[in-house]
Structure formats: C-alpha cells, structure tokens
mmCIF file of C-alpha atoms in Angstrom:
data_model
loop_
_atom_site.group_PDB
_atom_site.id
_atom_site.type_symbol
_atom_site.label_atom_id
_atom_site.label_comp_id
_atom_site.label_asym_id
_atom_site.label_seq_id
_atom_site.Cartn_x
_atom_site.Cartn_y
_atom_site.Cartn_z
ATOM 1 C CA MET A 1 0.000 0.000 0.000
ATOM 2 C CA PRO A 2 1.540 3.374 -0.974
ATOM 3 C CA GLN A 3 2.496 5.681 1.865
ATOM 4 C CA PRO A 4 0.854 9.149 1.771
ATOM 5 C CA PHE A 5 4.121 10.869 2.693
ATOM 6 C CA GLN A 6 7.024 10.150 0.342
ATOM 7 C CA ALA A 7 9.003 13.386 0.110
ATOM 8 C CA PRO A 8 11.233 14.218 3.078
ATOM 9 C CA ALA A 9 10.772 17.296 5.237
ATOM 10 C CA VAL A 10 14.115 19.005 5.854
ATOM 11 C CA VAL A 11 14.153 20.900 9.155
ATOM 12 C CA LEU A 12 16.944 23.460 9.408
ATOM 13 C CA ASP A 13 19.090 23.636 12.558
ATOM 14 C CA PRO A 14 16.137 23.143 14.910
ATOM 15 C CA GLU A 15 15.818 25.341 17.952
ATOM 16 C CA VAL A 16 12.536 25.374 19.900
ATOM 17 C CA GLY A 17 10.449 26.236 16.847
ATOM 18 C CA GLY A 18 12.238 23.593 14.802
ATOM 19 C CA ILE A 19 11.500 20.948 17.426
ATOM 20 C CA GLY A 20 7.877 22.035 17.208
ATOM 21 C CA ILE A 21 7.984 21.381 13.462
ATOM 22 C CA ILE A 22 9.464 17.909 14.058
ATOM 23 C CA HIS A 23 6.705 17.140 16.572
ATOM 24 C CA SER A 24 4.107 18.344 14.064
ATOM 25 C CA LEU A 25 5.321 16.174 11.176
ATOM 26 C CA GLY A 26 6.973 13.102 12.696
ATOM 27 C CA PRO A 27 3.990 11.604 14.539
ATOM 28 C CA VAL A 28 1.893 11.500 11.342
ATOM 29 C CA GLY A 29 4.619 9.709 9.387
ATOM 30 C CA VAL A 30 6.368 12.428 7.398
ATOM 31 C CA PRO A 31 10.032 11.388 6.879
ATOM 32 C CA ILE A 32 12.244 14.017 8.507
ATOM 33 C CA ILE A 33 15.840 15.003 7.816
ATOM 34 C CA CYS A 34 17.609 17.423 10.167
ATOM 35 C CA VAL A 35 20.378 19.666 8.913
ATOM 36 C CA GLU A 36 22.047 21.090 11.986
ATOM 37 C CA ARG A 37 25.281 22.536 13.246
ATOM 38 C CA ARG A 38 27.640 20.223 15.063
ATOM 39 C CA TRP A 39 28.753 22.750 17.696
ATOM 40 C CA PRO A 40 27.293 24.223 19.804
ATOM 41 C CA PRO A 41 24.965 21.249 19.400
ATOM 42 C CA ARG A 42 21.297 21.307 18.512
ATOM 43 C CA LEU A 43 18.997 18.541 19.655
ATOM 44 C CA GLY A 44 17.040 17.636 16.536
ATOM 45 C CA HIS A 45 19.129 14.558 15.816
ATOM 46 C CA LEU A 46 18.040 13.089 19.163
ATOM 47 C CA SER A 47 14.383 12.971 18.158
ATOM 48 C CA ARG A 48 12.973 9.520 17.441
ATOM 49 C CA PHE A 49 11.135 11.043 14.466
ATOM 50 C CA VAL A 50 14.303 12.121 12.634
ATOM 51 C CA ARG A 51 15.337 9.503 10.087
ATOM 52 C CA GLN A 52 18.559 11.179 8.963
ATOM 53 C CA SER A 53 20.804 13.884 10.371
ATOM 54 C CA VAL A 54 23.226 15.990 8.367
ATOM 55 C CA PHE A 55 25.799 17.873 10.421
ATOM 56 C CA VAL A 56 27.379 21.047 9.073
ATOM 57 C CA ARG A 57 30.173 23.282 10.301
ATOM 58 C CA SER A 58 27.857 26.292 10.139
ATOM 59 C CA ALA A 59 24.075 26.347 9.821
ATOM 60 C CA ALA A 60 24.052 29.757 8.172
ATOM 61 C CA GLY A 61 25.024 31.529 4.976
ATOM 62 C CA GLN A 62 26.895 29.836 2.158
ATOM 63 C CA ALA A 63 27.842 26.839 4.318
ATOM 64 C CA LEU A 64 24.187 25.957 4.895
ATOM 65 C CA ALA A 65 23.309 26.505 1.235
ATOM 66 C CA ASP A 66 26.171 24.259 0.090
ATOM 67 C CA ALA A 67 25.178 21.518 2.541
ATOM 68 C CA LEU A 68 21.577 21.643 1.319
ATOM 69 C CA VAL A 69 22.593 21.384 -2.336
ATOM 70 C CA GLN A 70 24.806 18.389 -1.552
ATOM 71 C CA LEU A 71 21.921 16.783 0.335
ATOM 72 C CA GLY A 72 19.483 17.528 -2.471
ATOM 73 C CA GLN A 73 21.697 15.797 -5.013
ATOM 74 C CA ARG A 74 21.356 12.570 -3.020
ATOM 75 C CA LEU A 75 17.584 12.655 -2.520
ATOM 76 C CA ARG A 76 15.159 10.654 -4.641
ATOM 77 C CA GLU A 77 12.218 12.960 -3.931
ATOM 78 C CA ARG A 78 12.012 16.733 -3.958
ATOM 79 C CA ALA A 79 12.018 17.659 -0.272
ATOM 80 C CA VAL A 80 10.204 20.433 1.607
ATOM 81 C CA LEU A 81 12.346 22.951 3.500
ATOM 82 C CA TYR A 82 11.395 24.236 6.956
ATOM 83 C CA PRO A 83 13.184 27.352 8.260
ATOM 84 C CA SER A 84 12.456 28.609 11.770
ATOM 85 C CA THR A 85 14.786 31.629 12.054
ATOM 86 C CA ASP A 86 15.297 34.767 10.006
ATOM 87 C CA ALA A 87 18.891 33.774 9.257
ATOM 88 C CA GLN A 88 17.705 30.479 7.737
ATOM 89 C CA LEU A 89 14.984 32.255 5.779
ATOM 90 C CA GLU A 90 17.591 34.641 4.419
ATOM 91 C CA VAL A 91 19.635 31.698 3.113
ATOM 92 C CA LEU A 92 16.569 30.371 1.293
ATOM 93 C CA ILE A 93 15.988 33.758 -0.342
ATOM 94 C CA ASP A 94 19.639 34.327 -1.275
ATOM 95 C CA HIS A 95 20.108 30.835 -2.741
ATOM 96 C CA TYR A 96 16.635 30.254 -4.143
ATOM 97 C CA ASP A 97 17.788 29.249 -7.639
ATOM 98 C CA SER A 98 20.214 26.532 -6.537
ATOM 99 C CA LEU A 99 17.937 25.221 -3.782
ATOM 100 C CA SER A 100 14.723 25.120 -5.811
ATOM 101 C CA GLU A 101 16.276 22.525 -8.122
ATOM 102 C CA PHE A 102 16.063 19.981 -5.287
ATOM 103 C CA PHE A 103 13.612 21.423 -2.757
ATOM 104 C CA HIS A 104 10.250 23.053 -2.348
ATOM 105 C CA VAL A 105 11.412 26.442 -1.032
ATOM 106 C CA PRO A 106 8.614 28.187 0.927
ATOM 107 C CA VAL A 107 9.432 31.783 0.021
ATOM 108 C CA ASN A 108 8.245 34.215 -2.623
ATOM 109 C CA ARG A 109 11.437 35.294 -4.350
ATOM 110 C CA ALA A 110 9.623 38.360 -5.733
ATOM 111 C CA VAL A 111 9.181 39.603 -2.164
ATOM 112 C CA GLY A 112 12.754 38.700 -1.272
ATOM 113 C CA HIS A 113 14.459 40.697 1.456
ATOM 114 C CA ARG A 114 11.582 43.143 1.751
ATOM 115 C CA LEU A 115 10.001 40.535 4.003
ATOM 116 C CA PHE A 116 12.476 41.505 6.742
ATOM 117 C CA LEU A 117 11.859 45.251 6.474
ATOM 118 C CA LYS A 118 9.714 46.859 9.157
ATOM 119 C CA SER A 119 9.247 49.782 6.780
ATOM 120 C CA TRP A 120 7.772 47.493 4.074
ATOM 121 C CA GLN A 121 5.506 45.772 6.583
ATOM 122 C CA TYR A 122 4.241 49.077 7.966
ATOM 123 C CA ASP A 123 3.737 50.481 4.460
ATOM 124 C CA LEU A 124 1.526 47.460 3.740
ATOM 125 C CA ALA A 125 -0.390 48.161 6.934
ATOM 126 C CA ARG A 126 -0.906 51.809 6.015
ATOM 127 C CA GLU A 127 -2.182 50.899 2.541
ATOM 128 C CA LEU A 128 -4.663 48.415 4.033
ATOM 129 C CA GLY A 129 -5.782 50.468 7.018
ATOM 130 C CA VAL A 130 -4.228 48.090 9.541
ATOM 131 C CA PRO A 131 -3.422 49.967 12.783
ATOM 132 C CA THR A 132 0.212 50.395 13.831
ATOM 133 C CA ALA A 133 1.964 52.173 16.670
ATOM 134 C CA ALA A 134 2.983 55.734 15.848
ATOM 135 C CA HIS A 135 6.530 55.576 14.501
ATOM 136 C CA VAL A 136 9.309 57.285 12.547
ATOM 137 C CA HIS A 137 12.303 55.972 10.613
ATOM 138 C CA PHE A 138 15.838 57.336 10.778
ATOM 139 C CA ARG A 139 19.383 56.286 9.961
ATOM 140 C CA GLY A 140 22.299 55.967 12.319
ATOM 141 C CA GLY A 141 23.843 59.439 12.412
ATOM 142 C CA GLU A 142 20.516 61.255 12.004
ATOM 143 C CA SER A 143 18.342 62.868 14.690
ATOM 144 C CA PRO A 144 14.796 61.447 14.578
ATOM 145 C CA ASP A 145 11.800 63.761 14.854
ATOM 146 C CA VAL A 146 9.855 62.443 17.847
ATOM 147 C CA GLY A 147 7.604 65.455 18.353
ATOM 148 C CA GLN A 148 4.437 63.440 17.689
ATOM 149 C CA LEU A 149 5.476 60.330 19.657
ATOM 150 C CA ARG A 150 4.655 59.445 23.259
ATOM 151 C CA PHE A 151 7.379 57.996 25.493
ATOM 152 C CA PRO A 152 8.476 55.333 26.249
ATOM 153 C CA LEU A 153 9.695 54.437 22.772
ATOM 154 C CA ILE A 154 11.167 51.274 21.325
ATOM 155 C CA VAL A 155 13.985 51.385 18.788
ATOM 156 C CA LYS A 156 14.541 48.469 16.406
ATOM 157 C CA PRO A 157 16.466 47.960 13.182
ATOM 158 C CA VAL A 158 14.215 48.204 10.145
ATOM 159 C CA ALA A 159 15.945 45.097 8.760
ATOM 160 C CA ARG A 160 17.225 42.154 10.785
ATOM 161 C CA VAL A 161 19.117 40.433 7.968
ATOM 162 C CA GLU A 162 22.718 39.461 8.635
ATOM 163 C CA ALA A 163 24.027 41.687 5.849
ATOM 164 C CA GLU A 164 22.602 44.677 7.743
ATOM 165 C CA GLY A 165 24.193 43.639 11.015
ATOM 166 C CA GLY A 166 21.156 41.667 12.095
ATOM 167 C CA SER A 167 22.936 39.897 14.932
ATOM 168 C CA ALA A 168 24.527 43.065 16.295
ATOM 169 C CA PHE A 169 21.444 44.980 17.489
ATOM 170 C CA ARG A 170 18.021 43.744 18.555
ATOM 171 C CA LEU A 171 15.924 46.381 20.329
ATOM 172 C CA ARG A 172 16.090 48.978 23.062
ATOM 173 C CA ILE A 173 13.549 50.810 25.200
ATOM 174 C CA VAL A 174 13.935 54.585 25.418
ATOM 175 C CA GLU A 175 12.104 55.705 28.541
ATOM 176 C CA SER A 176 12.333 59.491 28.254
ATOM 177 C CA PRO A 177 13.513 62.358 26.024
ATOM 178 C CA GLU A 178 16.622 62.588 28.204
ATOM 179 C CA SER A 179 17.614 59.006 27.414
ATOM 180 C CA LEU A 180 16.998 59.385 23.675
ATOM 181 C CA LEU A 181 20.088 61.489 22.932
ATOM 182 C CA PRO A 182 22.705 59.007 24.238
ATOM 183 C CA CYS A 183 20.892 56.206 22.399
ATOM 184 C CA VAL A 184 20.952 58.148 19.116
ATOM 185 C CA GLU A 185 24.625 59.003 19.635
ATOM 186 C CA GLU A 186 25.470 55.342 20.232
ATOM 187 C CA LEU A 187 23.636 54.298 17.051
ATOM 188 C CA ALA A 188 25.537 56.950 15.101
ATOM 189 C CA ARG A 189 28.853 55.533 16.321
ATOM 190 C CA ALA A 190 28.073 51.830 16.075
ATOM 191 C CA HIS A 191 25.630 51.693 13.133
ATOM 192 C CA PRO A 192 26.188 54.697 10.851
ATOM 193 C CA GLY A 193 23.762 54.721 7.940
ATOM 194 C CA ARG A 194 21.709 51.774 9.174
ATOM 195 C CA LEU A 195 17.938 52.303 9.070
ATOM 196 C CA PHE A 196 16.043 52.161 12.380
ATOM 197 C CA GLN A 197 12.430 52.418 13.460
ATOM 198 C CA LEU A 198 11.495 54.416 16.557
ATOM 199 C CA ALA A 199 7.941 53.658 17.689
ATOM 200 C CA GLU A 200 5.693 54.154 20.671
ATOM 201 C CA ASN A 201 6.048 51.244 23.072
ATOM 202 C CA ILE A 202 2.410 50.186 23.422
ATOM 203 C CA PRO A 203 1.555 49.781 27.125
ATOM 204 C CA GLY A 204 0.379 46.440 28.430
ATOM 205 C CA ASP A 205 1.831 43.149 29.628
ATOM 206 C CA SER A 206 2.644 40.034 27.603
ATOM 207 C CA SER A 207 -0.982 38.878 27.546
ATOM 208 C CA THR A 208 -1.863 41.740 25.190
ATOM 209 C CA LEU A 209 0.499 40.301 22.535
ATOM 210 C CA VAL A 210 -1.521 38.136 20.163
ATOM 211 C CA THR A 211 -0.498 35.965 17.226
ATOM 212 C CA VAL A 212 -2.145 34.976 13.971
ATOM 213 C CA GLY A 213 -0.148 32.050 12.570
ATOM 214 C CA SER A 214 -0.902 31.100 8.968
ATOM 215 C CA TYR A 215 0.143 29.106 5.959
ATOM 216 C CA SER A 216 -0.064 30.764 2.529
ATOM 217 C CA ASP A 217 0.349 28.966 -0.799
ATOM 218 C CA ARG A 218 2.667 29.924 -3.666
ATOM 219 C CA GLY A 219 0.251 32.591 -4.854
ATOM 220 C CA GLY A 220 0.068 34.164 -1.405
ATOM 221 C CA LYS A 221 -3.435 32.882 -0.598
ATOM 222 C CA VAL A 222 -3.948 32.128 3.099
ATOM 223 C CA LEU A 223 -5.136 28.513 3.404
ATOM 224 C CA ALA A 224 -5.507 28.317 7.189
ATOM 225 C CA SER A 225 -4.831 30.378 10.308
ATOM 226 C CA TYR A 226 -4.315 29.804 14.022
ATOM 227 C CA THR A 227 -4.817 32.326 16.834
ATOM 228 C CA GLY A 228 -3.154 32.517 20.237
ATOM 229 C CA ARG A 229 -1.469 34.854 22.663
ATOM 230 C CA LYS A 230 1.583 35.113 24.855
ATOM 231 C CA LEU A 231 0.976 35.154 28.582
ATOM 232 C CA THR A 232 4.546 35.523 29.832
ATOM 233 C CA GLN A 233 7.921 35.802 28.149
ATOM 234 C CA TRP A 234 11.653 35.934 28.727
ATOM 235 C CA PRO A 235 13.124 38.466 28.982
ATOM 236 C CA PRO A 236 9.972 39.656 30.761
ATOM 237 C CA THR A 237 9.374 42.838 28.744
ATOM 238 C CA HIS A 238 10.392 41.961 25.173
ATOM 239 C CA GLY A 239 11.308 38.360 24.473
ATOM 240 C CA SER A 240 10.225 34.873 23.450
ATOM 241 C CA ALA A 241 7.170 33.135 24.876
ATOM 242 C CA SER A 242 7.548 31.464 28.233
ATOM 243 C CA VAL A 243 3.839 30.629 28.525
ATOM 244 C CA ALA A 244 1.303 30.993 25.699
ATOM 245 C CA GLU A 245 -2.235 29.801 25.082
ATOM 246 C CA SER A 246 -4.591 29.150 22.191
ATOM 247 C CA VAL A 247 -7.480 31.626 22.170
ATOM 248 C CA SER A 248 -10.006 33.016 19.736
ATOM 249 C CA LEU A 249 -9.367 36.591 18.604
ATOM 250 C CA PRO A 250 -11.699 39.267 17.272
ATOM 251 C CA GLY A 251 -12.473 38.657 13.614
ATOM 252 C CA GLU A 252 -10.883 41.904 12.483
ATOM 253 C CA VAL A 253 -7.476 40.785 13.807
ATOM 254 C CA VAL A 254 -7.533 37.627 11.679
ATOM 255 C CA GLU A 255 -8.682 39.703 8.705
ATOM 256 C CA TYR A 256 -5.846 42.190 9.269
ATOM 257 C CA ALA A 257 -3.321 39.338 9.122
ATOM 258 C CA LYS A 258 -4.928 37.793 6.051
ATOM 259 C CA ALA A 259 -4.959 41.121 4.223
ATOM 260 C CA LEU A 260 -1.291 41.783 5.010
ATOM 261 C CA LEU A 261 -0.170 38.329 3.881
ATOM 262 C CA GLU A 262 -2.240 38.235 0.705
ATOM 263 C CA HIS A 263 -1.537 41.829 -0.318
ATOM 264 C CA GLY A 264 2.169 41.196 0.273
ATOM 265 C CA ARG A 265 1.953 37.839 -1.572
ATOM 266 C CA ILE A 266 3.916 36.148 1.201
ATOM 267 C CA HIS A 267 4.415 32.382 0.819
ATOM 268 C CA GLY A 268 4.948 29.850 3.592
ATOM 269 C CA ILE A 269 4.351 29.667 7.331
ATOM 270 C CA THR A 270 4.065 33.057 9.006
ATOM 271 C CA GLN A 271 3.449 34.667 12.360
ATOM 272 C CA VAL A 272 1.729 38.059 12.349
ATOM 273 C CA GLU A 273 1.950 39.620 15.797
ATOM 274 C CA PHE A 274 -0.308 42.363 17.143
ATOM 275 C CA LYS A 275 -0.617 44.150 20.477
ATOM 276 C CA ARG A 276 -3.828 45.553 21.910
ATOM 277 C CA ASP A 277 -3.429 49.221 22.816
ATOM 278 C CA PRO A 278 -5.497 49.956 25.957
ATOM 279 C CA ARG A 279 -5.558 53.669 25.110
ATOM 280 C CA ASP A 280 -7.820 53.185 22.087
ATOM 281 C CA GLY A 281 -8.699 49.463 22.137
ATOM 282 C CA LEU A 282 -7.078 48.809 18.740
ATOM 283 C CA TYR A 283 -4.969 45.775 17.864
ATOM 284 C CA LYS A 284 -1.821 47.225 16.301
ATOM 285 C CA LEU A 285 0.683 45.445 14.083
ATOM 286 C CA ILE A 286 3.981 44.615 15.757
ATOM 287 C CA GLU A 287 5.621 42.599 12.981
ATOM 288 C CA ILE A 288 5.313 39.896 10.351
ATOM 289 C CA ASN A 289 7.639 36.915 10.794
ATOM 290 C CA GLY A 290 7.953 35.018 7.534
ATOM 291 C CA ARG A 291 8.643 31.615 9.112
ATOM 292 C CA ALA A 292 7.646 29.375 12.003
ATOM 293 C CA TRP A 293 7.787 30.863 15.489
ATOM 294 C CA SER A 294 8.947 29.344 18.781
ATOM 295 C CA TRP A 295 5.545 28.072 19.973
ATOM 296 C CA ILE A 296 4.165 26.805 16.641
ATOM 297 C CA LYS A 297 3.800 23.411 18.347
ATOM 298 C CA LEU A 298 0.821 24.822 20.248
ATOM 299 C CA ALA A 299 -0.994 25.519 16.976
ATOM 300 C CA THR A 300 -0.559 21.866 15.995
ATOM 301 C CA GLU A 301 -1.789 20.630 19.369
ATOM 302 C CA SER A 302 -4.823 22.904 18.950
ATOM 303 C CA GLY A 303 -5.765 21.322 15.618
ATOM 304 C CA ILE A 304 -4.088 23.696 13.135
ATOM 305 C CA ASN A 305 -0.987 21.853 11.915
ATOM 306 C CA LEU A 306 0.696 24.505 9.784
ATOM 307 C CA PRO A 307 3.871 22.470 9.037
ATOM 308 C CA LEU A 308 1.711 19.591 7.790
ATOM 309 C CA LEU A 309 -0.416 21.995 5.757
ATOM 310 C CA GLN A 310 2.724 23.326 4.058
ATOM 311 C CA TYR A 311 3.862 19.762 3.368
ATOM 312 C CA ALA A 312 0.514 18.796 1.840
ATOM 313 C CA ASP A 313 0.355 21.904 -0.337
ATOM 314 C CA LEU A 314 3.856 21.416 -1.731
ATOM 315 C CA ALA A 315 4.360 17.634 -1.726
ATOM 316 C CA ALA A 316 1.029 15.824 -1.131
ATOM 317 C CA PRO A 317 -1.752 17.948 -2.680
ATOM 318 C CA ASN A 318 -4.284 15.095 -2.558
ATOM 319 C CA LEU A 319 -4.349 15.520 1.243
ATOM 320 C CA LEU A 320 -4.660 19.300 1.264
ATOM 321 C CA ASP A 321 -8.442 19.687 1.477
ATOM 322 C CA ASP A 322 -8.660 17.536 4.602
ATOM 323 C CA PHE A 323 -6.038 19.578 6.445
ATOM 324 C CA VAL A 324 -7.542 22.924 5.388
ATOM 325 C CA ALA A 325 -10.941 21.855 6.749
ATOM 326 C CA ARG A 326 -9.704 21.262 10.301
ATOM 327 C CA ARG A 327 -10.778 23.647 13.060
ATOM 328 C CA GLN A 328 -8.999 25.072 16.084
ATOM 329 C CA VAL A 329 -9.773 23.867 19.604
ATOM 330 C CA ASN A 330 -8.632 26.142 22.451
ATOM 331 C CA ASP A 331 -7.980 23.431 25.025
ATOM 332 C CA CYS A 332 -4.224 23.667 25.634
ATOM 333 C CA PHE A 333 -1.375 25.999 26.541
ATOM 334 C CA PHE A 334 2.383 26.072 25.907
ATOM 335 C CA VAL A 335 5.257 26.117 28.397
ATOM 336 C CA GLN A 336 8.923 26.707 27.636
ATOM 337 C CA ASP A 337 10.422 25.411 30.880
ATOM 338 C CA TYR A 338 13.824 26.991 30.213
ATOM 339 C CA HIS A 339 12.280 30.460 30.221
ATOM 340 C CA VAL A 340 10.216 29.643 33.313
ATOM 341 C CA ALA A 341 13.446 28.694 35.076
ATOM 342 C CA LEU A 342 15.105 31.954 34.062
ATOM 343 C CA ASN A 343 12.139 34.101 35.079
ATOM 344 C CA ARG A 344 11.954 32.617 38.608
ATOM 345 C CA SER A 345 8.501 34.154 38.903
ATOM 346 C CA VAL A 346 6.081 32.958 41.576
ATOM 347 C CA ALA A 347 3.232 34.563 39.644
ATOM 348 C CA GLU A 348 4.207 32.717 36.462
ATOM 349 C CA ARG A 349 4.291 29.363 38.225
ATOM 350 C CA SER A 350 0.905 30.095 39.777
ATOM 351 C CA LEU A 351 -0.412 30.944 36.311
ATOM 352 C CA ILE A 352 0.784 27.565 34.998
ATOM 353 C CA ARG A 353 -0.907 25.722 37.855
ATOM 354 C CA ASN A 354 -4.165 27.577 37.269
ATOM 355 C CA LEU A 355 -4.110 26.942 33.516
ATOM 356 C CA SER A 356 -3.421 23.252 34.137
ATOM 357 C CA ARG A 357 -6.767 22.915 35.906
ATOM 358 C CA HIS A 358 -8.743 23.418 32.713
ATOM 359 C CA LYS A 359 -6.273 23.187 29.820
ATOM 360 C CA ARG A 360 -3.760 20.598 28.651
ATOM 361 C CA ARG A 361 -0.109 21.537 29.067
ATOM 362 C CA VAL A 362 2.112 21.370 25.957
ATOM 363 C CA LEU A 363 5.820 21.372 26.772
ATOM 364 C CA ALA A 364 8.139 22.919 24.210
ATOM 365 C CA MET A 365 10.586 20.015 24.050
ATOM 366 C CA TRP A 366 8.549 17.002 25.164
ATOM 367 C CA TYR A 367 6.581 14.483 23.117
ATOM 368 C CA PRO A 368 5.669 10.941 24.244
ATOM 369 C CA GLY A 369 8.643 8.628 23.755
ATOM 370 C CA GLU A 370 11.147 11.456 23.181
ATOM 371 C CA TRP A 371 13.302 10.520 26.161
ATOM 372 C CA ARG A 372 16.722 11.131 24.571
ATOM 373 C CA LEU A 373 15.683 14.583 23.443
ATOM 374 C CA TRP A 374 14.010 15.379 26.746
ATOM 375 C CA ILE A 375 16.912 14.306 28.960
ATOM 376 C CA ALA A 376 19.444 16.200 26.834
ATOM 377 C CA HIS A 377 17.222 19.274 26.966
ATOM 378 C CA ARG A 378 16.949 19.100 30.750
ATOM 379 C CA VAL A 379 20.697 18.741 31.213
ATOM 380 C CA ILE A 380 21.434 21.654 28.884
ATOM 381 C CA THR A 381 18.708 23.740 30.522
ATOM 382 C CA ALA A 382 20.169 23.160 33.980
ATOM 383 C CA ALA A 383 23.635 24.170 32.757
ATOM 384 C CA LYS A 384 22.333 27.317 31.050
ATOM 385 C CA VAL A 385 20.284 28.362 34.060
ATOM 386 C CA LEU A 386 23.253 27.817 36.375
ATOM 387 C CA ARG A 387 25.467 29.907 34.085
ATOM 388 C CA GLU A 388 22.888 32.694 33.996
ATOM 389 C CA ARG A 389 22.479 32.681 37.770
ATOM 390 C CA LEU A 390 26.240 32.940 38.235
ATOM 391 C CA ARG A 391 26.420 35.769 35.713
ATOM 392 C CA VAL A 392 23.692 37.717 37.508
ATOM 393 C CA ARG A 393 25.351 37.140 40.865
ATOM 394 C CA ARG A 394 28.719 38.255 39.498
ATOM 395 C CA ASP A 395 27.266 41.349 37.854
ATOM 396 C CA SER A 396 25.229 42.383 40.872
ATOM 397 C CA GLY A 397 28.110 41.887 43.265
ATOM 398 C CA LYS A 398 25.744 41.067 46.089
ATOM 399 C CA GLY A 399 23.157 38.567 47.212
ATOM 400 C CA GLU A 400 23.391 34.851 47.679
ATOM 401 C CA PHE A 401 23.191 32.515 44.693
ATOM 402 C CA THR A 402 20.223 30.174 44.684
ATOM 403 C CA GLY A 403 20.665 27.073 42.532
ATOM 404 C CA TYR A 404 17.908 25.717 40.376
ATOM 405 C CA GLY A 405 18.996 22.115 39.973
ATOM 406 C CA ALA A 406 16.509 20.304 42.209
ATOM 407 C CA ASP A 407 13.186 21.003 40.536
ATOM 408 C CA LEU A 408 14.561 20.921 36.996
ATOM 409 C CA PHE A 409 14.801 17.136 37.159
ATOM 410 C CA LYS A 410 11.444 16.209 38.651
ATOM 411 C CA GLY A 411 10.089 15.307 35.235
ATOM 412 C CA GLN A 412 7.510 16.836 32.966
ATOM 413 C CA ALA A 413 5.507 18.436 35.763
ATOM 414 C CA ALA A 414 8.489 20.362 37.135
ATOM 415 C CA VAL A 415 7.225 23.641 35.707
#
C-alpha cells in the first residue's frame, strides 16, 4: 500500500520552533531530515522522528546553502524545507535558484528581502488600514523627529538580515527624552547609515500580545490560520514566549493578518503579531515573521498543523483539502520550561498551575517517547540556568546565589 508521505521534510538547525515542526510532522509519518550545526549542538538529531541527520560546520550563509545542495543531489524525492529563524529564511531567499532545483522552497522570491523590512511591513499596513503604533524611521547618524510620539519608545532595526548587522542589534527601550540622545549618539557611532524604526512602546503586559499564525500557498493565498497569545515571556518585557495559550481573537485581527499576507503575496508559514493598545482598544501590528515561530507546536496541538499543511500543499496535494478543513480547539497551553526557570517568577508558576486545571499543558521540548531529546534538553537547561544565575550574581556583586537544579529534574511536571 503506498504511503501518503514520500518526500522528506528538511528541518533546518532546529531550535525550539524547529523541534515544534518535528513534533508536528513526525507523529503523522512524514520522513524528517535534520540539517544542523555540530557545535554548539542542537537537539534535533536526538528525536525519534528524525530519520537522517546531516551535520554542518555552520548552519548559516553559504555553508548551509552548500550543505543543502549536496543533500538535495542525493535525494530521490524533492524535499520540503522548513526554516524557523530569520537567518535560515535569508539563506533560502539568497540561494533560491540553486535550492529550488532539489527542494520546495517556501518563500516568494519576488518579495525577497523586503520581508524583513519593518518599513515594508508598515507600508503594507498603512495601505490596508491596519493599525500600527505611531513611529518614525531614521538612519544611524541622524536625529529622529519624535515630536508626535509618546514615550516610552522602542527602537529596532528596520531590517534584521545578517548583511545589515542583524545579529549586532536587537531592540532597546527609550524611557524618556533625556535618554533618547545618548541612544541616538550610540547608534551613530556603532551603526552609521543603518535604518532604524522608533515607535511608541504600546503599554500592556505580555498577555496583550496576540499571534495569527498562517500558511499561505505559492500565490500568497492564506489557506488556514491559528490564533493565540503570549501570557509571559523571557526576557519579561520583550522576548520569546515562556507561557502561551490558544485563544479566539476578534475577527478583524484575523482579517488584518490575512490582508497583510495576501496583499504582500507572502508564501509559507508566518506569524503576524499584534498588540492591543489599551488607550484606544485597537490591535496594532507589531511585525510579520515570515517563518515558524517558537511556539508553533501549540498551533498543531490545537488542531491547526501549519507544518503539515505546508507539506501537503507542496508535496502531497491530494491531502490538502482535509487539512484545510480542520478547526482550532482552544484546550491547551504552551510552556517553555527553560524560560520559566530563568524568570523565577512565583506569579508565572501560579499561572501555569491555574491553567493546568482546565487546559492541557504542551511542553516545548517534550513528546511521548522522546526521552533522549528530553533528557538532553533538561541537562542543557540546567547548565544554562546555572550559568545565567552565576552571571547575575557576578554582575550584581551582592546577594546569595540560589541554585535551580533540584526542581529541573522532577520530570515533565516540574514547571
């Protein structure tokens, strides 16, 4: 009897989001190949769902592209690529011609690097009437006009691609006019000519950050969407999800995301993030991520399997209609135990206990039978948390260090 899944899925250097992709595809029988760096190690090769691992000296740039071409030359079937970071997505865009000979590459080459530009995303929003935070753009060395903006402000690079220094600057909060000048002077020295966005930092905690995750076909048509929200994150103010849950969102938010993706003709898995502004009640665009995000596993557990939908669209179209027809169930929540350990928040742990009373807990790195992956994750987590605690103690110069080892190894319920 023919198997429904013949073509491999190639997951690139899986971090948390990549493990979520593996746990979305492996249990249903999709053959998975991991391409990952050898050091510092990733954990994808430890998954029982990974049939082949390809180790590379660097999982970025030309080295990753070369490794993928060499892999593609050995494959019998045209494989489906799964990026989960901007750096990986950039490789797919830059090397589209050579990669598309062997792989289904889930990017629209006509959009290209514009996908990373905050300015392009916000221009789309303006054209479509999608709300955004008040903002201005300026280059390192220029003085931005902030006369119409309300402090605090958040400064981010317009582009996060590596060629623009993507790994050198992430974001910064500017609390007052007095703190703006030294920030602008630093950007002039360190990033002359680089384009930045200075925007109002919308008030509200992590729970006001909502996500519309989608898959769009080659023509940019949205085939299915998932909705959820962060509850906590690490770092606590601007970071990656520590706890998130599946929830329904107002219809206009889903329509905003659909309009942005289809008008921009964006192909592949995406995360469109909004934040509700309590001052006017509007959901305002934060950013469009043109790839899987860290808690995509929660979408799958809630019934919207975006990695599988991408696979069906590109490699098994006879199965597509069934996957598109599935509906979301808001009966679970996501926990990244590493971030919970770093936060050391009593309130966050209480939140997890309360959610567990009426929703099913989905752990970022656990799936039934994944003991090798889980144990390695716990060991690495303990080491990272210990290192961070020591760093904080050293930097503060005071206080007594409190280890975290005991409750990290109590099993799945340790969070």
